[in-house]
Amino acid sequence: MEKFLVEKSRKIKGTINVEGAKNACLPILAASILSNGKTIIKRVPFLSDVNIMCSLLQDIGIDINKNIKDKTIEIDTKNIFNKEVCYELVKKIRASFLLAGPLLARFGKVSIQMPGGCAIGVRPIDLHLKGFKALGANINQKHGIIEIDAKDGLVGTEIYLDFPSVGATENIIMASVLAKGETTISNCATEPEIVDLIDFLNSMGAKIEGGGTETIKIKGVTSLNNCQHTIIPDRIEAGTFLVLGAATKGEISVLNVNCEHLKAVTSKLKEMNVEIEEKDNIIRVFGKNIFKNVDIKTMPYPGFPTDMQPQFMSLMSTINGTSIINETIFENRFMHVCELGLMGANIKVEGNSAIINGVDKITGSKVKATDLRAGAALIIAGLCAEGVSEIGDIYHIERGYYNIEEKLKQIGANIKRIDN
Ligand code: EPU
């Protein structure tokens, strides 16, 4: 089992590049099912989740040509066929359920395993199914398999989401692009990754309006064609580097970012007295000031992202005073609290709030990445802690951070991969 050895790093300095957004790339790959030909996707982050999504597409006859050096994938759907989506692959990534919408739209039928819960929460799919049903599909759930069938075709309608779920918004958009008539989704998610998916679908010929607002309107079309698309920069990867720069008292220029997508993160860092400079597509962080304790409440976009909560918790652990994080998106996203506790952090959990009492120093320990962002938080903590930390289960980290070890070494971080 591979692990990271991470040690206190006092001289973090340099520039670091951000990849394309994992959470935009996954739905866009799924949406390529809707194309009647070739699509080219650029700025692809070749992460393990992305590779699994590619295997899921190959399993239904889609031709995938990866060019890792150019960060590009060419996709050809001419030999696509419909079958039960491969269980072995589905259970590896929750985003596999994003195949349901486009397969339903293209074939009128889909058979797929329930994606199941994960470390951060139960993560039901009721809102996705509610949307498919409203579009005219019948749903049959048996022995963990979901059969979705729209014999008479999907028909546009009005759908209200009880919660602005990212995945449900994406799946319902993909299901309705080929439906008869117009679909309106209200109280939908407004994340930049949704806007990127809409841009991709529109460049294939879909007619979708309102991306980035709480109401999306989709006028059904009869078919979608070829297109080329460049994935937006990964705001969570960028945010992670900014927090890392602050926590290590370093100086990092994060390149290829969209500053607008990071407002919740940069505003919070500024409130903490972290020096941040934003110019065009570069954000610089200077960690030299004395930081101030603050509170955070995770919210759907444009609110503070749940995917940045663990990294901020590491930073708050060494700041004087008490900080409170209120997690409102996932019911179990505090697994990293125990691990940070092993490193000497003083954190208490009460319901969906974590109360962080800053300590003078944290110390290196043997810890485990319990999920992707928790793993990123442990790297940040390890770079600030006295001594060496050994981080296990790093496959979680590699689901979302491309070449993390190399990127961090280049800016002076003491991080090493070991295999034992
Ligand atoms: N929810 C329901 N019913 C549904 C769908 C969602 O109750 O049918 C609940 C979930 O249980 C959760 C909340 O709604 O409590 C938010 O879930 P959402 O559907 O918005 O999240 P997701 O689509 O499953 C995506 C990202 C996550 C990110 C969340 C929130 C992808 C592939 N994943 O998940 O990314 O945390 O949105 O922003 O886009 C990560 O990258 O580390 C990650 C977990």
Coordinates of C-alpha atoms and ligand atoms in Angstrom, one line a residue:
M1 CA 0.0 0.0 0.0
E2 CA 1.4 3.4 -1.0
K3 CA 1.7 6.1 1.6
F4 CA 2.9 9.7 1.7
L5 CA 5.6 10.7 4.2
V6 CA 5.1 14.4 4.8
E7 CA 7.4 16.7 6.9
K8 CA 7.3 20.3 8.1
S9 CA 8.2 22.5 5.2
R10 CA 9.3 26.1 6.0
K11 CA 10.3 27.2 2.5
I12 CA 7.2 26.7 0.3
K13 CA 7.6 29.1 -2.6
G14 CA 6.9 29.0 -6.3
T15 CA 4.2 28.6 -9.0
I16 CA 1.8 25.7 -9.3
N17 CA -0.5 24.9 -12.2
V18 CA -4.2 23.9 -11.8
E19 CA -5.7 21.1 -13.9
G20 CA -9.1 20.9 -15.5
A21 CA -11.9 20.4 -13.0
K22 CA -12.6 16.8 -12.1
N23 CA -16.2 17.6 -11.2
A24 CA -16.8 19.2 -14.6
C25 CA -14.9 16.5 -16.6
L26 CA -16.9 13.6 -15.1
P27 CA -20.4 14.8 -16.2
I28 CA -19.0 16.1 -19.5
L29 CA -17.6 12.6 -20.3
A30 CA -21.0 11.1 -19.4
A31 CA -22.7 13.7 -21.7
S32 CA -20.6 12.7 -24.6
I33 CA -22.9 9.6 -24.8
L34 CA -25.4 12.1 -26.4
S35 CA -23.2 13.0 -29.3
N36 CA -23.7 11.4 -32.7
G37 CA -20.1 11.4 -33.6
K38 CA -16.8 12.6 -32.3
T39 CA -16.1 15.0 -29.4
I40 CA -12.8 16.3 -28.3
I41 CA -12.3 17.3 -24.7
K42 CA -9.3 19.4 -23.7
R43 CA -7.6 20.1 -20.4
V44 CA -8.6 16.7 -19.0
P45 CA -7.3 15.9 -15.6
F46 CA -6.2 12.2 -16.0
L47 CA -7.2 11.2 -12.4
S48 CA -8.3 7.8 -11.4
D49 CA -12.0 8.8 -11.3
V50 CA -11.7 10.2 -14.9
N51 CA -10.0 6.9 -16.0
I52 CA -12.9 4.9 -14.5
M53 CA -15.5 7.1 -16.2
C54 CA -13.6 6.4 -19.5
S55 CA -13.7 2.7 -18.9
L56 CA -17.5 2.9 -18.2
L57 CA -17.9 4.6 -21.6
Q58 CA -15.6 2.0 -23.3
D59 CA -17.8 -0.8 -21.8
I60 CA -20.7 0.4 -23.8
G61 CA -18.8 0.5 -27.1
I62 CA -17.6 4.1 -27.1
D63 CA -14.2 4.6 -28.6
I64 CA -11.8 6.6 -26.3
N65 CA -8.5 7.9 -27.4
K66 CA -6.5 9.5 -24.6
N67 CA -3.6 11.8 -25.2
I68 CA -2.2 12.3 -21.7
K69 CA 0.6 14.6 -22.8
D70 CA -1.8 17.0 -24.5
K71 CA -4.4 16.5 -21.7
T72 CA -7.0 15.6 -24.4
I73 CA -9.5 12.8 -25.0
E74 CA -11.2 12.1 -28.4
I75 CA -14.5 10.3 -28.0
D76 CA -16.3 8.5 -30.8
T77 CA -19.8 7.1 -30.1
K78 CA -20.4 5.5 -33.5
N79 CA -20.4 1.9 -32.0
I80 CA -22.3 2.7 -28.8
F81 CA -24.8 0.1 -27.5
N82 CA -27.0 -0.1 -24.5
K83 CA -26.5 -2.8 -21.7
E84 CA -26.6 -2.9 -18.0
V85 CA -23.9 -0.5 -16.8
C86 CA -20.9 -2.5 -15.5
Y87 CA -21.3 -3.1 -11.8
E88 CA -17.6 -3.5 -11.1
L89 CA -16.9 0.0 -12.4
V90 CA -20.1 1.6 -11.1
K91 CA -19.3 0.8 -7.5
K92 CA -15.9 2.5 -7.8
I93 CA -17.2 6.0 -8.4
R94 CA -20.4 7.6 -7.4
A95 CA -20.3 9.8 -10.5
S96 CA -21.1 6.7 -12.5
F97 CA -24.8 7.4 -11.8
L98 CA -24.4 10.4 -14.2
L99 CA -24.6 7.8 -17.0
A100 CA -28.3 7.3 -16.2
G101 CA -29.5 10.6 -17.7
P102 CA -27.7 10.5 -21.0
L103 CA -28.4 6.7 -21.5
L104 CA -32.1 7.3 -20.8
A105 CA -32.2 10.2 -23.3
R106 CA -30.3 8.2 -26.0
F107 CA -31.9 4.7 -25.6
G108 CA -35.1 5.3 -23.7
K109 CA -33.9 2.7 -21.2
V110 CA -31.2 2.2 -18.7
S111 CA -30.3 -0.4 -16.2
I112 CA -27.7 0.6 -13.5
Q113 CA -26.7 -0.4 -10.0
M114 CA -27.5 1.9 -7.0
P115 CA -24.3 3.9 -6.4
G116 CA -24.5 3.4 -2.6
G117 CA -23.3 5.7 0.1
C118 CA -19.7 6.7 0.9
A119 CA -17.5 8.0 3.7
I120 CA -19.0 11.5 3.6
G121 CA -22.7 10.6 3.7
V122 CA -25.6 8.4 2.5
R123 CA -25.9 10.4 -0.7
P124 CA -29.3 9.3 -2.0
I125 CA -30.4 9.7 -5.6
D126 CA -34.1 10.4 -5.0
L127 CA -33.9 13.8 -6.7
H128 CA -32.3 12.3 -9.9
L129 CA -35.1 9.8 -10.0
K130 CA -37.8 12.4 -9.3
G131 CA -36.6 14.3 -12.3
F132 CA -36.6 11.2 -14.6
K133 CA -40.1 10.3 -13.4
A134 CA -41.4 13.8 -14.1
L135 CA -40.0 13.5 -17.7
G136 CA -42.1 10.4 -18.1
A137 CA -39.8 7.5 -17.1
N138 CA -40.9 4.5 -15.1
I139 CA -38.6 3.4 -12.4
N140 CA -38.2 -0.1 -10.9
Q141 CA -35.7 -0.7 -8.1
K142 CA -35.0 -4.4 -7.3
H143 CA -32.0 -6.1 -5.7
G144 CA -30.0 -2.9 -5.8
I145 CA -30.5 -2.4 -9.5
I146 CA -32.5 0.5 -11.0
E147 CA -34.3 -0.1 -14.2
I148 CA -35.4 3.2 -15.8
D149 CA -37.6 3.0 -18.8
A150 CA -39.3 5.6 -21.0
K151 CA -41.0 3.5 -23.7
D152 CA -43.0 6.4 -25.1
G153 CA -40.1 8.8 -25.0
L154 CA -39.3 11.6 -22.5
V155 CA -41.5 14.7 -22.5
G156 CA -40.4 18.1 -21.3
T157 CA -42.0 19.3 -18.0
E158 CA -41.5 21.5 -14.9
I159 CA -39.3 20.0 -12.2
Y160 CA -38.7 21.6 -8.8
L161 CA -35.7 20.3 -6.9
D162 CA -36.1 20.2 -3.1
F163 CA -32.4 20.8 -2.8
P164 CA -30.0 22.2 -5.4
S165 CA -28.2 18.9 -5.9
V166 CA -25.2 19.1 -8.3
G167 CA -25.6 15.6 -9.6
A168 CA -29.4 15.7 -9.9
T169 CA -29.2 19.0 -11.8
E170 CA -26.7 17.5 -14.2
N171 CA -28.5 14.2 -14.7
I172 CA -31.9 15.9 -15.4
I173 CA -30.3 18.3 -17.8
M174 CA -28.7 15.4 -19.7
A175 CA -32.0 13.4 -19.7
S176 CA -34.0 16.4 -21.1
V177 CA -31.9 17.7 -23.9
L178 CA -33.4 15.2 -26.4
A179 CA -36.9 15.2 -24.7
K180 CA -40.0 16.5 -26.6
G181 CA -40.8 20.1 -25.7
E182 CA -39.4 22.3 -23.0
T183 CA -38.2 21.4 -19.5
T184 CA -37.8 23.8 -16.7
I185 CA -35.7 22.9 -13.6
S186 CA -36.2 25.2 -10.6
N187 CA -34.1 25.5 -7.5
C188 CA -31.3 23.8 -9.5
A189 CA -27.6 23.9 -8.6
T190 CA -25.6 26.9 -9.9
E191 CA -22.0 25.5 -9.6
P192 CA -19.5 26.5 -12.4
E193 CA -19.2 22.8 -13.2
I194 CA -22.9 22.8 -14.2
V195 CA -22.3 25.9 -16.4
D196 CA -19.4 24.0 -18.1
L197 CA -21.6 21.0 -18.7
I198 CA -24.3 23.3 -20.3
D199 CA -21.6 25.0 -22.5
F200 CA -20.5 21.6 -23.7
L201 CA -24.0 20.4 -24.5
N202 CA -24.9 23.7 -26.2
S203 CA -21.8 23.5 -28.4
M204 CA -23.1 20.0 -29.5
G205 CA -26.4 21.7 -30.5
A206 CA -28.5 21.5 -27.3
K207 CA -30.7 24.5 -26.4
I208 CA -30.2 25.2 -22.8
E209 CA -30.6 28.6 -21.1
G210 CA -30.1 29.8 -17.5
G211 CA -26.9 28.0 -16.6
G212 CA -25.5 29.5 -13.4
T213 CA -29.0 30.6 -12.2
E214 CA -31.6 28.8 -10.2
T215 CA -33.8 28.2 -13.2
I216 CA -32.6 26.2 -16.2
K217 CA -34.7 25.9 -19.4
I218 CA -34.1 23.2 -21.9
K219 CA -35.7 23.1 -25.3
G220 CA -35.5 19.5 -26.6
V221 CA -33.7 18.9 -29.9
T222 CA -33.7 15.8 -32.0
S223 CA -29.9 15.0 -32.0
L224 CA -26.6 16.4 -30.9
N225 CA -23.4 16.6 -33.0
N226 CA -19.6 16.9 -32.7
C227 CA -17.8 19.5 -30.7
Q228 CA -14.6 20.5 -29.0
H229 CA -14.6 21.7 -25.5
T230 CA -12.0 22.8 -22.9
I231 CA -12.8 22.0 -19.3
I232 CA -12.8 24.8 -16.7
P233 CA -10.0 25.1 -14.1
D234 CA -10.5 23.1 -10.9
R235 CA -11.5 25.6 -8.3
I236 CA -11.1 23.0 -5.5
E237 CA -7.6 22.0 -6.5
A238 CA -6.7 25.8 -6.7
G239 CA -8.3 26.5 -3.3
T240 CA -6.4 23.6 -1.7
F241 CA -3.1 25.1 -2.9
L242 CA -4.1 28.6 -1.5
V243 CA -4.9 27.1 1.9
L244 CA -1.6 25.1 1.8
G245 CA 0.3 28.3 1.0
A246 CA -1.3 30.1 4.0
A247 CA -0.9 27.2 6.4
T248 CA 2.8 26.7 5.7
K249 CA 3.5 30.5 5.7
G250 CA 4.6 30.1 2.2
E251 CA 4.3 32.1 -1.0
I252 CA 2.5 30.4 -3.9
S253 CA 1.3 31.7 -7.3
V254 CA -1.6 29.5 -8.4
L255 CA -1.8 29.6 -12.2
N256 CA -4.7 28.9 -14.6
V257 CA -7.5 29.7 -12.2
N258 CA -10.9 31.4 -12.6
C259 CA -10.8 34.0 -9.8
E260 CA -14.6 34.4 -9.9
H261 CA -15.1 30.7 -9.1
L262 CA -13.0 31.1 -5.9
K263 CA -14.6 34.1 -4.3
A264 CA -16.0 32.2 -1.3
V265 CA -12.5 30.8 -0.6
T266 CA -10.4 33.9 -1.2
S267 CA -12.9 36.1 0.8
K268 CA -12.6 33.7 3.7
L269 CA -8.8 33.7 3.5
K270 CA -8.7 37.5 3.4
E271 CA -11.1 37.6 6.4
M272 CA -8.5 35.4 8.2
N273 CA -5.9 38.1 7.4
V274 CA -4.1 36.0 4.7
E275 CA -2.6 38.1 2.0
I276 CA -4.2 37.3 -1.4
E277 CA -3.5 38.9 -4.8
E278 CA -5.8 38.2 -7.7
K279 CA -4.9 39.2 -11.3
D280 CA -6.3 37.7 -14.5
N281 CA -6.1 34.0 -14.0
I282 CA -3.5 33.9 -11.3
I283 CA -4.0 34.0 -7.5
R284 CA -1.0 34.7 -5.2
V285 CA -1.1 33.7 -1.6
F286 CA 1.4 35.1 1.0
G287 CA 1.2 33.3 4.4
K288 CA 3.3 35.8 6.4
N289 CA 0.7 37.6 8.5
I290 CA -0.7 36.5 11.9
F291 CA -4.0 34.9 11.1
K292 CA -7.4 35.5 12.7
N293 CA -9.9 32.8 13.7
V294 CA -13.2 32.8 11.6
D295 CA -16.3 30.7 11.2
I296 CA -17.4 28.8 8.1
K297 CA -20.8 27.5 6.9
T298 CA -20.7 25.2 3.9
M299 CA -23.4 26.1 1.3
P300 CA -24.3 25.3 -2.3
Y301 CA -22.4 27.6 -4.8
P302 CA -21.8 30.6 -4.6
G303 CA -21.6 29.8 -0.9
F304 CA -18.5 28.3 0.8
P305 CA -17.8 24.8 -0.8
T306 CA -18.0 21.7 1.3
D307 CA -15.1 20.4 -0.8
M308 CA -12.8 23.0 0.9
Q309 CA -14.0 22.5 4.5
P310 CA -11.4 19.9 5.6
Q311 CA -8.5 21.9 4.2
F312 CA -9.6 25.0 6.1
M313 CA -10.0 22.8 9.2
S314 CA -6.2 22.0 9.1
L315 CA -5.4 25.7 8.7
M316 CA -7.7 26.7 11.6
S317 CA -6.2 24.0 13.9
T318 CA -3.0 26.1 14.3
I319 CA -4.6 29.6 14.5
N320 CA -5.1 31.3 17.9
G321 CA -8.7 31.3 19.1
T322 CA -11.8 29.2 18.3
S323 CA -13.1 28.7 14.8
I324 CA -16.4 26.9 14.0
I325 CA -17.2 25.0 10.8
N326 CA -20.9 24.3 10.2
E327 CA -21.2 21.5 7.5
T328 CA -24.7 21.7 5.9
I329 CA -24.2 19.7 2.7
F330 CA -23.1 16.2 3.8
E331 CA -24.1 14.6 7.1
N332 CA -20.8 12.8 7.8
R333 CA -18.0 15.0 6.5
F334 CA -16.0 15.2 9.6
M335 CA -14.0 12.0 9.4
H336 CA -10.8 14.0 9.2
V337 CA -11.4 15.3 12.7
C338 CA -10.1 12.1 14.3
E339 CA -7.0 12.1 12.1
L340 CA -6.2 15.8 12.8
G341 CA -6.8 14.9 16.5
L342 CA -4.0 12.3 16.2
M343 CA -1.8 15.1 15.1
G344 CA -2.6 17.1 18.2
A345 CA -5.4 19.3 16.9
N346 CA -8.1 20.3 19.4
I347 CA -11.4 19.8 17.6
K348 CA -14.8 18.8 19.0
V349 CA -17.8 17.8 16.9
E350 CA -21.3 18.8 18.0
G351 CA -24.0 17.8 15.5
N352 CA -23.1 19.2 12.2
S353 CA -20.6 21.7 13.7
A354 CA -16.9 21.3 14.4
I355 CA -15.4 23.5 17.1
I356 CA -11.7 24.1 16.4
N357 CA -9.6 25.5 19.3
G358 CA -6.3 26.5 17.8
V359 CA -3.1 24.9 19.3
D360 CA 0.4 26.2 19.4
K361 CA 1.7 23.3 17.4
I362 CA 0.6 20.0 15.8
T363 CA 2.9 17.0 15.5
G364 CA 3.5 14.4 12.8
S365 CA 1.6 11.1 13.2
K366 CA 0.4 8.0 11.4
V367 CA -2.9 9.0 9.8
K368 CA -5.3 7.8 7.1
A369 CA -7.0 9.7 4.2
T370 CA -10.6 8.8 4.9
D371 CA -11.8 10.5 1.7
L372 CA -10.4 12.8 -1.0
R373 CA -10.6 16.2 0.6
A374 CA -9.8 14.8 4.1
G375 CA -6.6 13.5 2.5
A376 CA -5.7 16.9 1.1
A377 CA -6.3 18.3 4.6
L378 CA -3.8 15.8 6.1
I379 CA -1.2 16.8 3.6
I380 CA -1.6 20.5 4.6
A381 CA -1.5 19.5 8.3
G382 CA 1.6 17.3 7.7
L383 CA 3.5 20.2 6.1
C384 CA 2.9 22.3 9.2
A385 CA 3.4 19.7 11.9
E386 CA 6.6 19.1 13.8
G387 CA 8.2 15.8 12.6
V388 CA 7.1 13.3 10.1
S389 CA 3.5 12.3 9.2
E390 CA 2.7 9.1 7.5
I391 CA -0.5 9.3 5.4
G392 CA -2.2 6.1 4.4
D393 CA -4.9 5.3 1.9
I394 CA -3.6 7.9 -0.5
Y395 CA -5.6 6.4 -3.4
H396 CA -8.4 8.7 -2.1
I397 CA -6.1 11.8 -2.7
E398 CA -5.3 10.6 -6.2
R399 CA -9.0 10.6 -7.1
G400 CA -8.8 14.4 -7.2
Y401 CA -5.3 15.7 -7.2
Y402 CA -3.2 15.0 -10.4
N403 CA 0.5 14.5 -9.7
I404 CA 0.1 16.1 -6.3
E405 CA 3.5 14.8 -5.0
E406 CA 5.4 16.2 -8.0
K407 CA 3.6 19.5 -7.9
L408 CA 4.2 20.0 -4.2
K409 CA 7.9 19.0 -4.4
Q410 CA 8.4 21.7 -7.0
I411 CA 7.3 24.4 -4.6
G412 CA 9.6 23.0 -1.8
A413 CA 7.3 20.7 0.1
N414 CA 8.8 17.7 1.9
I415 CA 6.6 15.0 0.6
K416 CA 7.7 11.5 -0.4
R417 CA 5.8 8.4 -1.6
I418 CA 6.7 5.1 0.0
D419 CA 5.3 1.6 -0.6
N420 CA 4.9 -0.7 2.3
Ligands
EPU1 N1 -28.9 14.6 -2.2 C1 -30.1 14.1 -1.9 N2 -30.8 13.5 -2.9 C2 -30.3 13.4 -4.2 C3 -29.0 14.0 -4.5 C4 -28.4 14.6 -3.4 O1 -30.6 14.1 -0.8 O2 -30.9 12.8 -5.1 C5 -28.2 15.3 -1.1 C6 -26.8 14.6 -0.8 O3 -27.0 13.4 0.0 C7 -26.0 15.6 -0.1 C8 -26.5 16.9 -0.9 O4 -27.7 16.6 -1.5 O5 -26.3 15.7 1.2 C9 -25.6 17.4 -1.9 O6 -25.3 16.4 -2.9 P1 -25.1 16.8 -4.4 O7 -26.0 15.9 -5.2 O8 -25.1 18.3 -4.6 O9 -23.6 16.3 -4.6 P2 -23.0 15.3 -5.7 O10 -23.5 15.6 -7.0 O11 -23.2 13.9 -5.2 C10 -21.0 16.8 -6.2 C11 -19.5 16.6 -6.2 C12 -19.0 16.5 -4.8 C13 -19.3 17.7 -4.1 C14 -20.9 18.0 -4.1 C15 -21.3 19.2 -3.4 C16 -19.1 15.5 -8.4 C17 -18.7 14.3 -9.1 N3 -19.1 15.4 -7.0 O12 -21.5 15.6 -5.6 O13 -17.5 16.4 -4.9 O14 -18.9 17.6 -2.7 O15 -21.3 18.0 -5.5 O16 -20.7 20.3 -4.0 O17 -19.4 16.5 -9.0 C18 -15.3 15.9 -4.2 O18 -14.9 16.3 -5.3 O19 -14.6 15.7 -3.2 C19 -16.8 15.7 -4.0 C20 -17.3 14.9 -3.0

